[in-house]
mmCIF file of C-alpha atoms in Angstrom:
data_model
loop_
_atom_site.group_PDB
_atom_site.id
_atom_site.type_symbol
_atom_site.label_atom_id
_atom_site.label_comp_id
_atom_site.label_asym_id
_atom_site.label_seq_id
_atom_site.Cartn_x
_atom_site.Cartn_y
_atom_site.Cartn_z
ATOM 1 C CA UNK A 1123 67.281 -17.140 -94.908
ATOM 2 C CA UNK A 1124 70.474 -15.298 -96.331
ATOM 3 C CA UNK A 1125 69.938 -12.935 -94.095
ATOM 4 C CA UNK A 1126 69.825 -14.771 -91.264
ATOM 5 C CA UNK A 1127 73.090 -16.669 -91.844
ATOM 6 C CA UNK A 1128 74.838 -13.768 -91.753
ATOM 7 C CA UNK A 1129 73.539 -12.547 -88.751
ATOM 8 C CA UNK A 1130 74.744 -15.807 -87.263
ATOM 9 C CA UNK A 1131 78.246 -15.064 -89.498
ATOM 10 C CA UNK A 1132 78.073 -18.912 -91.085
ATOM 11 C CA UNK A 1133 80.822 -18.283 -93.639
ATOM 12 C CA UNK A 1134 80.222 -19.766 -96.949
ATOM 13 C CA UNK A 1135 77.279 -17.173 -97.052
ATOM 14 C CA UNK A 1136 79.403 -14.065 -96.333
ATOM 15 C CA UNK A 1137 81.502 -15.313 -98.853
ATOM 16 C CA UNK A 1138 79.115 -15.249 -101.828
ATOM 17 C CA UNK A 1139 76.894 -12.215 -100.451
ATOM 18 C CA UNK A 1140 80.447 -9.995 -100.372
ATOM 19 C CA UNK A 1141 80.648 -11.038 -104.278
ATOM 20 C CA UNK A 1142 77.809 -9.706 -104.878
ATOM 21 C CA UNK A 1143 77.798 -6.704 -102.454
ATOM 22 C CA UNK A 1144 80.041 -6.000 -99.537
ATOM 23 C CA UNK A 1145 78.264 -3.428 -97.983
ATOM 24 C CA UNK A 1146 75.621 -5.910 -97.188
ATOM 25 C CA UNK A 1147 78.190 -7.897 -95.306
ATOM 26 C CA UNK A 1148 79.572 -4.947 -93.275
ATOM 27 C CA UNK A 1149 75.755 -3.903 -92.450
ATOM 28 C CA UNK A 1150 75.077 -7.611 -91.323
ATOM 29 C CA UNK A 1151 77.720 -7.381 -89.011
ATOM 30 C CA UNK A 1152 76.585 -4.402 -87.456
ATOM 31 C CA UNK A 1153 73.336 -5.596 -86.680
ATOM 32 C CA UNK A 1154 75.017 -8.187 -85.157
ATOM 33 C CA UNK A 1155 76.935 -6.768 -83.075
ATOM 34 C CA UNK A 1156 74.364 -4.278 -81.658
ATOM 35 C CA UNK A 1157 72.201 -7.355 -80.870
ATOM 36 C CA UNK A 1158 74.821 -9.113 -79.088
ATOM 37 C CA UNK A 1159 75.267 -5.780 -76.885
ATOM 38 C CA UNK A 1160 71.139 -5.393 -76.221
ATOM 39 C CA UNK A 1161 71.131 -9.362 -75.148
ATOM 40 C CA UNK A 1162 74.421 -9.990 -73.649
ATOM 41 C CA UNK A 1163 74.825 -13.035 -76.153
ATOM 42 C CA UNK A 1164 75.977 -14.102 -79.247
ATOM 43 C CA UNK A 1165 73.915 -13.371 -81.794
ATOM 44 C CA UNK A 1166 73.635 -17.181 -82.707
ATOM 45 C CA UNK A 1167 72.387 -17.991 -79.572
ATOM 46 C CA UNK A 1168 70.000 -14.827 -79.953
ATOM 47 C CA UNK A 1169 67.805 -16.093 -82.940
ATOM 48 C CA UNK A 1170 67.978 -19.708 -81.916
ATOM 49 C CA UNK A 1171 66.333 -18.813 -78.698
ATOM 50 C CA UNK A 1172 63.779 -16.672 -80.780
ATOM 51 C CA UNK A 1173 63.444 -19.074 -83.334
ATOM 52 C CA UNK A 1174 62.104 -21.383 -80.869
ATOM 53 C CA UNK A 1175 59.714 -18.925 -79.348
ATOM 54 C CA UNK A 1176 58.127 -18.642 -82.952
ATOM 55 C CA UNK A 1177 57.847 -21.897 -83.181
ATOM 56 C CA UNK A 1178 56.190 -22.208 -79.367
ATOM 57 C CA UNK A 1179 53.865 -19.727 -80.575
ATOM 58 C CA UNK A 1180 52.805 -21.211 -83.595
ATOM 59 C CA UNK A 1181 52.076 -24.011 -81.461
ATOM 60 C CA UNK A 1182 50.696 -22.980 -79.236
ATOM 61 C CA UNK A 1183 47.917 -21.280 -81.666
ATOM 62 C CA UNK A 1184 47.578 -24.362 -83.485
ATOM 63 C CA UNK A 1185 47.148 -27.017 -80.812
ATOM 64 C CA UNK A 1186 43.953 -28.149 -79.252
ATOM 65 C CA UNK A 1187 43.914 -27.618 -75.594
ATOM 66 C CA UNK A 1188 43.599 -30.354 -73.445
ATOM 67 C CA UNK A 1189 42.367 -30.307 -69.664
ATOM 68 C CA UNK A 1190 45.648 -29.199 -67.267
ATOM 69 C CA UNK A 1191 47.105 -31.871 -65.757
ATOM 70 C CA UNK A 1192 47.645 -31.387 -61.783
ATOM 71 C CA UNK A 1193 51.556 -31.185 -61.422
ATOM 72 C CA UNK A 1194 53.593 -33.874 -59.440
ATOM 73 C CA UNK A 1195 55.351 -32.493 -56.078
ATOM 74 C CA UNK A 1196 58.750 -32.787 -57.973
ATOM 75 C CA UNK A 1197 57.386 -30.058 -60.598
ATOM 76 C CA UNK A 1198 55.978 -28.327 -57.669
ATOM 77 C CA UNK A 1199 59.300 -28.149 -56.044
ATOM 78 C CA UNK A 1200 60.775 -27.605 -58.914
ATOM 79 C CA UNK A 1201 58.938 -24.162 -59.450
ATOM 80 C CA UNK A 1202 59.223 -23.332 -56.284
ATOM 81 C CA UNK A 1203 63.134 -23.804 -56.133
ATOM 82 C CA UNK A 1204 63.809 -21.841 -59.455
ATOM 83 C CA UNK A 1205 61.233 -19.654 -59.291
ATOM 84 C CA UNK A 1206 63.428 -16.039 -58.929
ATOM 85 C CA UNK A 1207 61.140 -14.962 -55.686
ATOM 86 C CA UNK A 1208 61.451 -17.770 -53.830
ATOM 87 C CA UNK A 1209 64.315 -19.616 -55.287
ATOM 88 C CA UNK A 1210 67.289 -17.633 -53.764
ATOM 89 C CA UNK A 1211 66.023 -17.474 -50.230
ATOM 90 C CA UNK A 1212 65.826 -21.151 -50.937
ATOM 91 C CA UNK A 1213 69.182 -21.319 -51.711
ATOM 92 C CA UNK A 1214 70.712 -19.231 -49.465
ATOM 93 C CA UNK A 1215 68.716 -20.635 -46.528
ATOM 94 C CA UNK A 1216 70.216 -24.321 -47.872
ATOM 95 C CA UNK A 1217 73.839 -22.804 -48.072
ATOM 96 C CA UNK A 1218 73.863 -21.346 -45.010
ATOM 97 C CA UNK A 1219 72.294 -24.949 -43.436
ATOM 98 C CA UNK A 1220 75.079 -26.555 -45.108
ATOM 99 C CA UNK A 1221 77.898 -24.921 -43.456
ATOM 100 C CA UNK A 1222 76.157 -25.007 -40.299
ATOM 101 C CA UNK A 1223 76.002 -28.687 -40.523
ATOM 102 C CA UNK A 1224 79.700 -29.265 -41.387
ATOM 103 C CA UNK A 1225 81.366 -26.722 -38.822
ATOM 104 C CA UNK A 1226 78.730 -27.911 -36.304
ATOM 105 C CA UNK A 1227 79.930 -31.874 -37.202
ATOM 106 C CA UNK A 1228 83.517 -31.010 -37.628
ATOM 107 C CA UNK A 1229 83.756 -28.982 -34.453
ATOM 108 C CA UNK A 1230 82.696 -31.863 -32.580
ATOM 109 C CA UNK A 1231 84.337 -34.985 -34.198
ATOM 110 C CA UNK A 1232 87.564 -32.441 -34.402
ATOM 111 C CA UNK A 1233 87.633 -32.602 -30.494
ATOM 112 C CA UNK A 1234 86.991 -36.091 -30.024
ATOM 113 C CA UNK A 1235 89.635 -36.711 -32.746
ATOM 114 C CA UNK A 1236 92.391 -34.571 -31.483
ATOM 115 C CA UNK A 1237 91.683 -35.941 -27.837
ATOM 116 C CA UNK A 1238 91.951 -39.789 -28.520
ATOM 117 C CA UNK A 1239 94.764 -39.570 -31.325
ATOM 118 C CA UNK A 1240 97.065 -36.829 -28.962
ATOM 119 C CA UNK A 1241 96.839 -38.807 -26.139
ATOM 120 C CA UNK A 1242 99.057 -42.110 -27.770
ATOM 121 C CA UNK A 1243 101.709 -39.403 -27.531
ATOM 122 C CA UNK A 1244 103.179 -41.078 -23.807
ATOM 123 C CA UNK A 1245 103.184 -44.335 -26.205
ATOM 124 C CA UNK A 1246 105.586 -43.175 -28.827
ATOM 125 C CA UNK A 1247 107.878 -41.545 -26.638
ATOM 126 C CA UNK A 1248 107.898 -45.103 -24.671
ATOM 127 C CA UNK A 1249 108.936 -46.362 -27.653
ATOM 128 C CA UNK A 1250 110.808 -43.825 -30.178
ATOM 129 C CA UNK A 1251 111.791 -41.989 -27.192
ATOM 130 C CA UNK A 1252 112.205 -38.337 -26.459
ATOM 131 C CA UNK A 1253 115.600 -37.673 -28.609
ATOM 132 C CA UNK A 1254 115.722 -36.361 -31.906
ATOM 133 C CA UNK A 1255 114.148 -39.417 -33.505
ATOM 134 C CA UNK A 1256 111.930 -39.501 -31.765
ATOM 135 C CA UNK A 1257 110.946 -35.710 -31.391
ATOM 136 C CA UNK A 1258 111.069 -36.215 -35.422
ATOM 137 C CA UNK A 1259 108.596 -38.816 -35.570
ATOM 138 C CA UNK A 1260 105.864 -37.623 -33.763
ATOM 139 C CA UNK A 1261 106.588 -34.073 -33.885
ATOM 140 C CA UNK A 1262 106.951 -34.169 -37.893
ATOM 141 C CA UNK A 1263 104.981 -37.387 -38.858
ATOM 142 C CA UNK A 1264 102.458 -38.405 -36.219
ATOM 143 C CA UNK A 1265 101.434 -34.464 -35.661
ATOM 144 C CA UNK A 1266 100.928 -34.052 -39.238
ATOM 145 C CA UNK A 1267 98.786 -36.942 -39.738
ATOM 146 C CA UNK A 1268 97.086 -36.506 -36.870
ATOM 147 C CA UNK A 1269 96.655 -32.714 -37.591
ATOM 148 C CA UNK A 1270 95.527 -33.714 -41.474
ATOM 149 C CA UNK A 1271 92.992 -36.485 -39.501
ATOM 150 C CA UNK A 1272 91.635 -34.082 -36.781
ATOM 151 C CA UNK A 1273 91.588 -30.605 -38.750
ATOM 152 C CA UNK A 1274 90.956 -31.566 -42.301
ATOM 153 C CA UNK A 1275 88.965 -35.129 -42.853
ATOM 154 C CA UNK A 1276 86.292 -33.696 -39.987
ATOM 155 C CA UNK A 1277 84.691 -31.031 -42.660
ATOM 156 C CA UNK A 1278 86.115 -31.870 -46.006
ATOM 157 C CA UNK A 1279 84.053 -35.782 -45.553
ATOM 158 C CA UNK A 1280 81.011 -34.103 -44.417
ATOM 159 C CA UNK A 1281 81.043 -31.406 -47.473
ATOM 160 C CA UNK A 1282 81.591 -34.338 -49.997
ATOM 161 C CA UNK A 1283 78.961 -36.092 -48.314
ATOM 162 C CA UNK A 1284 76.256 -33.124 -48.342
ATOM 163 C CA UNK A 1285 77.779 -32.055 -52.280
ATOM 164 C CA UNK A 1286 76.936 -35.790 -53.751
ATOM 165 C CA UNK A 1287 73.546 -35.763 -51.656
ATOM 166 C CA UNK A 1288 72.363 -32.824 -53.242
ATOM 167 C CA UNK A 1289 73.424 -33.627 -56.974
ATOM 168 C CA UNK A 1290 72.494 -37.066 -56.740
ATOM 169 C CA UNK A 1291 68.858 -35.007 -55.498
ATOM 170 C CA UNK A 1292 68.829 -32.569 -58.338
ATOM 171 C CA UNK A 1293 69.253 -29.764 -56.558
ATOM 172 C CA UNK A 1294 72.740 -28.964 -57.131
ATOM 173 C CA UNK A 1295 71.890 -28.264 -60.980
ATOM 174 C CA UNK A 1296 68.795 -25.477 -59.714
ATOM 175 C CA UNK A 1297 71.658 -24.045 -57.948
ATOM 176 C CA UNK A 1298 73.774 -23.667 -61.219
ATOM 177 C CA UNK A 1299 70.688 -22.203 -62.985
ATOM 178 C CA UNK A 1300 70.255 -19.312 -60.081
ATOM 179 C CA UNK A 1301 73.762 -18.261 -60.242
ATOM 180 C CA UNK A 1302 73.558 -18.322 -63.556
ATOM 181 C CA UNK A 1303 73.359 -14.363 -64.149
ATOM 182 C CA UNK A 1304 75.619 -13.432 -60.892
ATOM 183 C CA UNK A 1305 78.951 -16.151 -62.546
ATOM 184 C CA UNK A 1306 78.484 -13.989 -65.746
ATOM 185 C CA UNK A 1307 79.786 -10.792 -64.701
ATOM 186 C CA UNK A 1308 82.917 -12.610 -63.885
ATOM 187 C CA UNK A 1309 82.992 -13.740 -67.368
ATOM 188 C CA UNK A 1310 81.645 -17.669 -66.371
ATOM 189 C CA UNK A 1311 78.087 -19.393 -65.981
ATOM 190 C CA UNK A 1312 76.216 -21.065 -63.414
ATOM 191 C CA UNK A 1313 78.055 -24.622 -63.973
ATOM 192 C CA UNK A 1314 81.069 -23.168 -62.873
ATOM 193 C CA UNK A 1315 79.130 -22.627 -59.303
ATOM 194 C CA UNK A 1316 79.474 -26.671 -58.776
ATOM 195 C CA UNK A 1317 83.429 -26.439 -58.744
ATOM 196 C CA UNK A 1318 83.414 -23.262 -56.451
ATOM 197 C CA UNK A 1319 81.169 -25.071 -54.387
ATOM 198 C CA UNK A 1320 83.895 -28.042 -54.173
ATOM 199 C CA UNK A 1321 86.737 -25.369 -53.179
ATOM 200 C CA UNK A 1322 84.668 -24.562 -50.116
ATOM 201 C CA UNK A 1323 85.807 -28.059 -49.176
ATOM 202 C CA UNK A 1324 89.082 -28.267 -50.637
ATOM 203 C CA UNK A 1325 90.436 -26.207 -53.518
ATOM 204 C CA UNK A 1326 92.377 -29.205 -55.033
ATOM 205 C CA UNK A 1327 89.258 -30.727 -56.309
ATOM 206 C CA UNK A 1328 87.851 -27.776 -56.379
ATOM 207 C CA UNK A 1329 90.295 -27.417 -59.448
ATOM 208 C CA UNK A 1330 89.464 -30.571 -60.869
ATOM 209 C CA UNK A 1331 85.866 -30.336 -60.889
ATOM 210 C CA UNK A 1332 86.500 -27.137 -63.768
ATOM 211 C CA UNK A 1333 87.175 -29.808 -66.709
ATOM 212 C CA UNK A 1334 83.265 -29.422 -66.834
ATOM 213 C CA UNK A 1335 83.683 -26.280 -68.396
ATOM 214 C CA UNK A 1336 83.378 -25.620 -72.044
ATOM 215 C CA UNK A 1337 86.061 -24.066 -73.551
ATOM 216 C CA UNK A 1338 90.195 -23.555 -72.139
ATOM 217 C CA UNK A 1339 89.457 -19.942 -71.316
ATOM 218 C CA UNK A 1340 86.632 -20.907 -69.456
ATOM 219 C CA UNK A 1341 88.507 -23.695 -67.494
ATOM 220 C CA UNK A 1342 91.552 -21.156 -67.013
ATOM 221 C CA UNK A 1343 88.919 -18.293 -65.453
ATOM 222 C CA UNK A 1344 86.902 -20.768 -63.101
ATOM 223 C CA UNK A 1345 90.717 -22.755 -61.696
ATOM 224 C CA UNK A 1346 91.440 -19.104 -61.167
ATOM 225 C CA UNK A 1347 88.368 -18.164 -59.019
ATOM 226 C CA UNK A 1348 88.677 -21.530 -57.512
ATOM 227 C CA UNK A 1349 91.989 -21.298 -55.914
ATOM 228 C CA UNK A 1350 91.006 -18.008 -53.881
ATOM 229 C CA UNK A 1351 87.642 -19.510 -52.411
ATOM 230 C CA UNK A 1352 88.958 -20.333 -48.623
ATOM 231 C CA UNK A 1353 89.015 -24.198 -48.313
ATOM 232 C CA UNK A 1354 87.555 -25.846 -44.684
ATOM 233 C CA UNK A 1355 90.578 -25.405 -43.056
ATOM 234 C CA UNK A 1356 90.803 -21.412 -44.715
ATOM 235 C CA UNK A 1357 87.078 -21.372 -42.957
ATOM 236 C CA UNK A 1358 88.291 -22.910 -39.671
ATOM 237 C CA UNK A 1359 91.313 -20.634 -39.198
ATOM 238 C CA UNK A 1360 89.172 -17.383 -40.071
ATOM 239 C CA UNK A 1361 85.986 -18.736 -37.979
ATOM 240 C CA UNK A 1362 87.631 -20.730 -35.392
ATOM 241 C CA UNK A 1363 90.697 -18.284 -34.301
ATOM 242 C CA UNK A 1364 89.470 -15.262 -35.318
ATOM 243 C CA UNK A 1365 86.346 -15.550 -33.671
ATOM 244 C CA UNK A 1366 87.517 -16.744 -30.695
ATOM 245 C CA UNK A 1367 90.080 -14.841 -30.132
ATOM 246 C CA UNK A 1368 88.761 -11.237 -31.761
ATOM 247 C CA UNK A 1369 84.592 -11.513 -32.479
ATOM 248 C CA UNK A 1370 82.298 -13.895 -34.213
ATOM 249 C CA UNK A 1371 81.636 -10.289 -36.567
ATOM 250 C CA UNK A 1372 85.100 -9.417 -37.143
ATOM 251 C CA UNK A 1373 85.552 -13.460 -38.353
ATOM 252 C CA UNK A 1374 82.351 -12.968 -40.421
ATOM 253 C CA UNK A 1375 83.436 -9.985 -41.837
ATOM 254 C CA UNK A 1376 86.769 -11.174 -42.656
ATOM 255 C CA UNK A 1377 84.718 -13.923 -44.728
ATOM 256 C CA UNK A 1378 82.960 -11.403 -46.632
ATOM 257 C CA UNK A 1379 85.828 -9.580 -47.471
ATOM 258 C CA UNK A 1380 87.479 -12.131 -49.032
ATOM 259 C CA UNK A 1381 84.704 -12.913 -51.200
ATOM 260 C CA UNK A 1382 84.648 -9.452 -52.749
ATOM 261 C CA UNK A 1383 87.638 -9.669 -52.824
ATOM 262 C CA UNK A 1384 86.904 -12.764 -55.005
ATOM 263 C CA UNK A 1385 84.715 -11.432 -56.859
ATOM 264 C CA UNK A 1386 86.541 -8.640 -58.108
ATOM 265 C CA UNK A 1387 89.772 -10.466 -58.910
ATOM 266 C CA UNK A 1388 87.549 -12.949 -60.705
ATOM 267 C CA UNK A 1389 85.786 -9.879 -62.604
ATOM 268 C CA UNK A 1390 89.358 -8.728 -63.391
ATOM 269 C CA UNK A 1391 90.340 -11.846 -64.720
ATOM 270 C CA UNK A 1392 87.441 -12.148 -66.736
ATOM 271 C CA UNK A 1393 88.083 -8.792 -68.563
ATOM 272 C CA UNK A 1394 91.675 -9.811 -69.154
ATOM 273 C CA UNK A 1395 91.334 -12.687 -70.883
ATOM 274 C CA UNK A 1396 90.402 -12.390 -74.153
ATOM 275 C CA UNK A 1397 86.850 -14.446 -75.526
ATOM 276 C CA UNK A 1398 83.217 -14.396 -74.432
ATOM 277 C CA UNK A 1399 81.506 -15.883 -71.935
ATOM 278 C CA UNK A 1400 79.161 -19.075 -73.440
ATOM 279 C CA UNK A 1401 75.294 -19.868 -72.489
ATOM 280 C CA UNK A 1402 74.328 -22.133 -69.760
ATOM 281 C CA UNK A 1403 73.247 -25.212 -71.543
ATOM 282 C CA UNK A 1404 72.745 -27.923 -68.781
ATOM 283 C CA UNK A 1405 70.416 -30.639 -67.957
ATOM 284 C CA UNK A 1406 68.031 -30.333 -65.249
ATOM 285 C CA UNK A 1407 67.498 -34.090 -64.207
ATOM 286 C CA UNK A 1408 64.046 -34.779 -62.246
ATOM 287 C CA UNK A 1409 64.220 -34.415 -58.318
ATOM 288 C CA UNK A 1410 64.440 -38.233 -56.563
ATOM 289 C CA UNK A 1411 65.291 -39.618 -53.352
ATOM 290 C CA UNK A 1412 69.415 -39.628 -53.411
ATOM 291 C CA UNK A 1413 70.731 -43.427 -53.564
ATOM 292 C CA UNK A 1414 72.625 -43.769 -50.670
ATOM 293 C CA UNK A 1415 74.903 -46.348 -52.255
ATOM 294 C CA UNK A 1416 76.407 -43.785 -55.190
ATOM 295 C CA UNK A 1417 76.327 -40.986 -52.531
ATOM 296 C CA UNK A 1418 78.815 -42.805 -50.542
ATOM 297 C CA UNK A 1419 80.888 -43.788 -53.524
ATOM 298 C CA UNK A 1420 81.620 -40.574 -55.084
ATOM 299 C CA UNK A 1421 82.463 -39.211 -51.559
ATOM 300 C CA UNK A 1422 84.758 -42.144 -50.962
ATOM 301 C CA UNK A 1423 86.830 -41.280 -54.272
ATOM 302 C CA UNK A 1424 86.943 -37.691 -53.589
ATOM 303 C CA UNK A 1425 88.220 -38.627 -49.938
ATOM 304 C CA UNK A 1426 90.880 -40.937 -51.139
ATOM 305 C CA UNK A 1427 91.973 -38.101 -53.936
ATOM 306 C CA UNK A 1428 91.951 -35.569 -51.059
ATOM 307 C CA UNK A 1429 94.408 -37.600 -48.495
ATOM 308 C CA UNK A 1430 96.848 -38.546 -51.428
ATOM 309 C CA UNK A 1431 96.899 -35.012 -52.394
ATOM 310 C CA UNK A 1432 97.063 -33.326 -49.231
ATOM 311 C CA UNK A 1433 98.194 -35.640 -46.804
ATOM 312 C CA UNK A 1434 102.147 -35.946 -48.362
ATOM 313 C CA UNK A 1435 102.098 -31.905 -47.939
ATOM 314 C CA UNK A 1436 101.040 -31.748 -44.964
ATOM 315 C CA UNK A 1437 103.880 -34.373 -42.832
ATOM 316 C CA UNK A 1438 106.596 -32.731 -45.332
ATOM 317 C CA UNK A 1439 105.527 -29.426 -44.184
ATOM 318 C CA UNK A 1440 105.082 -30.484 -40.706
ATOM 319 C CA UNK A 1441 108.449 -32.287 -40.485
ATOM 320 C CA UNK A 1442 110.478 -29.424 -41.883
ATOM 321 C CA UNK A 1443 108.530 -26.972 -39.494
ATOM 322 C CA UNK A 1444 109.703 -29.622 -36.611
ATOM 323 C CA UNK A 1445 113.309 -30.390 -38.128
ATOM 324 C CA UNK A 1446 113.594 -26.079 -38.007
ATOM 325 C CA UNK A 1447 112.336 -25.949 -34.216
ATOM 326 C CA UNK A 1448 114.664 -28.785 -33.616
ATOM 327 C CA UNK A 1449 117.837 -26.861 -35.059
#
């Protein structure tokens, strides 16, 4: 037992084991730390997790066996969605659907947007008219609402949407568990996946969603990573212009780019900041058909918190871009 504790360094036993011989102490500590480097954790977390496989396999060689019972298609799907073979092309195949879905959606409802919204231009110049009022109004205000309606709310609602469908489904949390390995080289685990995931939409809550990270450093490192994941209208600019106006494979490899470079900015970070990463410790709820009704709700708040965020920037920025033409 003595031993143990000071493998897991609990205090009030190093204290009265270097009383009675230091060296012991030092040696514990050692150990330690060479377990820590063989498992990549702390060496708390190391004997828990084997302290629960002894006591698995004690019961398991104690326990009377019972016939198996058939699983439900939730477990079934569950294996088959975690399962490290199929898992990942699972969840690739599902990210990759995702974004198809919102650029596909936001493409089209962009158009038919920007059409009908562009064209009550003739009506505010009827009445503002065309002097510098009026070149103000719709030039500063109108454009940058309209822009904010037409460019922004056409893929960030859809995202939300899609985010709140899956986590209401369970599925968001089997995503957190696959990344799980690939967040900890840059110092975070797979829960800090779910706010990246929200930066692909809009890095403002993107930011927000981190406070469900453990510790400050943690929260620091995953704001960090958050704020260089390229938002929808990032993802427009670089798929939209770029592969219009250069290639569809220069745009796509202009993506991929910035994700290294993501990654290793993220990795540099990580190494920077001083602490260790902490285990993934997160519940996986059963999968279930999505309710509809708490979908829509959580997508409505994050909407609202998106426009009173972003929408202010955007007329400032588009009325001082218009006041500068202007002058």
């Amino acid at each position: 037992w003595a031993a143990i504790k000071l493998l897991e360094g609990d205090n009030e036993v190093k204290k009265e084991i270097t009383n009675i011989n230091p060296e012991i102490v030092s040696t514990a500590e050692k150990l330690a730390k060479e377990i820590e480097e063989i498992h990549e954790h702390s060496c708390s977390t190391v004997i828990t997790s084997e302290r629960y496989e002894v006591a698995s396999r004690i019961a398991r060689e104690v326990r009377e066996m019972t016939p198996p019972i058939k699983p439900s298609m939730a477990e079934r799907i569950h294996t088959l969605t975690t399962h490290k073979i199929s898992g990942y092309p699972i969840m690739v195949l599902s990210v990759l659907s995702i974004f198809y879905l919102i650029f596909a959606f936001g493409d089209y409802t962009s158009g038919l947007l920007g059409d009908s919204l562009f064209g009550l231009k003739p009506i505010f110049e009827g009445i503002f008219g065309t002097g510098v009022f009026g070149k103000l109004f719709w030039g500063g205000v109108m454009e940058g609402i309209i822009g904010g309606v037409t460019v922004a709310l056409p893929y960030i609602l859809p995202f939300y949407f899609i985010l709140y469908f899956l986590e209401d489904s369970g599925y968001l949390s089997r995503i957190a568990f696959l990344m799980d390995n690939f967040m900890h080289k840059i110092g975070l685990h797979g829960k800090a996946f779910i706010p990246i995931m929200l930066g692909f939409g809009c890095n403002v809550p993107g930011c927000l969603g981190c406070r469900i990270m453990e510790t400050t450093r943690e929260r620091l490192l995953a704001a960090f990573v958050v704020t260089l994941v390229p938002c929808a209208a990032t993802t427009v600019i670089i798929l939209g212009l770029v592969g219009a106006f250069v290639s569809i494979q220069w745009a796509l490899a202009l993506y991929i780019i910035d994700l290294l470079i993501i990654f290793f900015l993220g990795r540099l970070a990580f190494k920077a900041l001083p602490g260790e990463p902490t285990a993934l410790i997160m519940e996986m709820s059963d999968y279930r058909a999505p309710h509809l009704k708490t979908v829509l709700k959580q997508t409505w708040f994050r909407l609202i918190e998106f426009v009173k965020m972003a929408f202010p920037l955007i007329i400032v920025g588009s009325l001082v871009i218009k006041m500068v033409e202007i002058l």
